[in-house]
Amino acid sequence: MQPPRFGRQAKPRKPWERPPRQPDRRKRGRAGQRERAQVLAEEPLCRKCLERGLEVATDEVDHIVPLSEGGTDTRDNKQGLCKPCHDAKSAAERAAARRSRPDLL
Ligand SMILES: [Zn+2]
């Protein structure tokens, strides 16, 4: 007898089937690198810190609406954040996702 299994089950894939497409539409490779450099150049200071009157250098490029929430991988959905702000935003997004979709996490 099998123990009960919870959460989303991956359908077993036949060897001749293509692997599932990546769920996010993140640009990878050179296109992604170029856009990242562009955001860093345009937003050298962390947006969230600027809102609080602080000038902190941007460390990371953030998706304003996360890709997992249907956000796009385009310039208008990207912002420069310092690492502490990015970490805090990511943690909040994970917590929100867990609350709304406990089956997926
Ligand atoms: Zn910041």
JSON list of N, CA, C and O and ligand atoms in Angstrom, two decimals, residues 46-50 52 56-57 80-86, ligand 1:
[
{"chain": "A", "resi": 46, "resn": "CYS", "atom": "N", "xyz": [19.06, 51.72, -5.45]},
{"chain": "A", "resi": 46, "resn": "CYS", "atom": "CA", "xyz": [17.92, 50.87, -5.08]},
{"chain": "A", "resi": 46, "resn": "CYS", "atom": "C", "xyz": [16.63, 51.70, -5.02]},
{"chain": "A", "resi": 46, "resn": "CYS", "atom": "O", "xyz": [16.57, 52.72, -4.35]},
{"chain": "A", "resi": 47, "resn": "ARG", "atom": "N", "xyz": [15.60, 51.24, -5.75]},
{"chain": "A", "resi": 47, "resn": "ARG", "atom": "CA", "xyz": [14.33, 51.97, -5.79]},
{"chain": "A", "resi": 47, "resn": "ARG", "atom": "C", "xyz": [13.66, 52.06, -4.44]},
{"chain": "A", "resi": 47, "resn": "ARG", "atom": "O", "xyz": [13.14, 53.10, -4.05]},
{"chain": "A", "resi": 48, "resn": "LYS", "atom": "N", "xyz": [13.64, 50.94, -3.73]},
{"chain": "A", "resi": 48, "resn": "LYS", "atom": "CA", "xyz": [12.93, 50.93, -2.43]},
{"chain": "A", "resi": 48, "resn": "LYS", "atom": "C", "xyz": [13.64, 51.85, -1.44]},
{"chain": "A", "resi": 48, "resn": "LYS", "atom": "O", "xyz": [12.99, 52.56, -0.68]},
{"chain": "A", "resi": 49, "resn": "CYS", "atom": "N", "xyz": [14.96, 51.82, -1.45]},
{"chain": "A", "resi": 49, "resn": "CYS", "atom": "CA", "xyz": [15.69, 52.69, -0.53]},
{"chain": "A", "resi": 49, "resn": "CYS", "atom": "C", "xyz": [15.48, 54.16, -0.90]},
{"chain": "A", "resi": 49, "resn": "CYS", "atom": "O", "xyz": [15.33, 55.01, -0.01]},
{"chain": "A", "resi": 50, "resn": "LEU", "atom": "N", "xyz": [15.44, 54.45, -2.18]},
{"chain": "A", "resi": 50, "resn": "LEU", "atom": "CA", "xyz": [15.22, 55.83, -2.62]},
{"chain": "A", "resi": 50, "resn": "LEU", "atom": "C", "xyz": [13.89, 56.35, -2.10]},
{"chain": "A", "resi": 50, "resn": "LEU", "atom": "O", "xyz": [13.76, 57.51, -1.71]},
{"chain": "A", "resi": 52, "resn": "ARG", "atom": "N", "xyz": [12.62, 55.75, 0.57]},
{"chain": "A", "resi": 52, "resn": "ARG", "atom": "CA", "xyz": [12.78, 56.11, 1.98]},
{"chain": "A", "resi": 52, "resn": "ARG", "atom": "C", "xyz": [13.88, 57.15, 2.16]},
{"chain": "A", "resi": 52, "resn": "ARG", "atom": "O", "xyz": [14.34, 57.38, 3.28]},
{"chain": "A", "resi": 56, "resn": "VAL", "atom": "N", "xyz": [21.25, 53.85, -1.79]},
{"chain": "A", "resi": 56, "resn": "VAL", "atom": "CA", "xyz": [21.96, 52.57, -1.65]},
{"chain": "A", "resi": 56, "resn": "VAL", "atom": "C", "xyz": [22.15, 52.00, -3.05]},
{"chain": "A", "resi": 56, "resn": "VAL", "atom": "O", "xyz": [21.23, 52.02, -3.87]},
{"chain": "A", "resi": 57, "resn": "ALA", "atom": "N", "xyz": [23.34, 51.55, -3.32]},
{"chain": "A", "resi": 57, "resn": "ALA", "atom": "CA", "xyz": [23.64, 51.04, -4.66]},
{"chain": "A", "resi": 57, "resn": "ALA", "atom": "C", "xyz": [22.80, 49.81, -4.98]},
{"chain": "A", "resi": 57, "resn": "ALA", "atom": "O", "xyz": [22.53, 48.98, -4.12]},
{"chain": "A", "resi": 80, "resn": "GLY", "atom": "N", "xyz": [15.81, 48.02, -10.17]},
{"chain": "A", "resi": 80, "resn": "GLY", "atom": "CA", "xyz": [17.05, 47.76, -9.45]},
{"chain": "A", "resi": 80, "resn": "GLY", "atom": "C", "xyz": [16.81, 47.84, -7.96]},
{"chain": "A", "resi": 80, "resn": "GLY", "atom": "O", "xyz": [16.17, 48.76, -7.47]},
{"chain": "A", "resi": 81, "resn": "LEU", "atom": "N", "xyz": [17.29, 46.83, -7.24]},
{"chain": "A", "resi": 81, "resn": "LEU", "atom": "CA", "xyz": [17.16, 46.82, -5.79]},
{"chain": "A", "resi": 81, "resn": "LEU", "atom": "C", "xyz": [18.50, 46.45, -5.17]},
{"chain": "A", "resi": 81, "resn": "LEU", "atom": "O", "xyz": [19.30, 45.75, -5.78]},
{"chain": "A", "resi": 82, "resn": "CYS", "atom": "N", "xyz": [18.71, 46.91, -3.94]},
{"chain": "A", "resi": 82, "resn": "CYS", "atom": "CA", "xyz": [19.86, 46.43, -3.19]},
{"chain": "A", "resi": 82, "resn": "CYS", "atom": "C", "xyz": [19.54, 45.02, -2.68]},
{"chain": "A", "resi": 82, "resn": "CYS", "atom": "O", "xyz": [18.38, 44.61, -2.68]},
{"chain": "A", "resi": 83, "resn": "LYS", "atom": "N", "xyz": [20.56, 44.30, -2.25]},
{"chain": "A", "resi": 83, "resn": "LYS", "atom": "CA", "xyz": [20.31, 42.90, -1.87]},
{"chain": "A", "resi": 83, "resn": "LYS", "atom": "C", "xyz": [19.35, 42.78, -0.69]},
{"chain": "A", "resi": 83, "resn": "LYS", "atom": "O", "xyz": [18.43, 41.95, -0.76]},
{"chain": "A", "resi": 84, "resn": "PRO", "atom": "N", "xyz": [19.49, 43.59, 0.37]},
{"chain": "A", "resi": 84, "resn": "PRO", "atom": "CA", "xyz": [18.53, 43.46, 1.48]},
{"chain": "A", "resi": 84, "resn": "PRO", "atom": "C", "xyz": [17.08, 43.69, 1.03]},
{"chain": "A", "resi": 84, "resn": "PRO", "atom": "O", "xyz": [16.18, 42.96, 1.46]},
{"chain": "A", "resi": 85, "resn": "CYS", "atom": "N", "xyz": [16.85, 44.69, 0.18]},
{"chain": "A", "resi": 85, "resn": "CYS", "atom": "CA", "xyz": [15.48, 44.95, -0.29]},
{"chain": "A", "resi": 85, "resn": "CYS", "atom": "C", "xyz": [14.98, 43.80, -1.15]},
{"chain": "A", "resi": 85, "resn": "CYS", "atom": "O", "xyz": [13.83, 43.39, -1.06]},
{"chain": "A", "resi": 86, "resn": "HIS", "atom": "N", "xyz": [15.86, 43.29, -2.01]},
{"chain": "A", "resi": 86, "resn": "HIS", "atom": "CA", "xyz": [15.46, 42.19, -2.88]},
{"chain": "A", "resi": 86, "resn": "HIS", "atom": "C", "xyz": [15.14, 40.95, -2.06]},
{"chain": "A", "resi": 86, "resn": "HIS", "atom": "O", "xyz": [14.14, 40.28, -2.30]},
{"chain": "B", "resi": 1, "resn": "ZN", "atom": "ZN", "xyz": [17.28, 48.88, -0.90]}
]
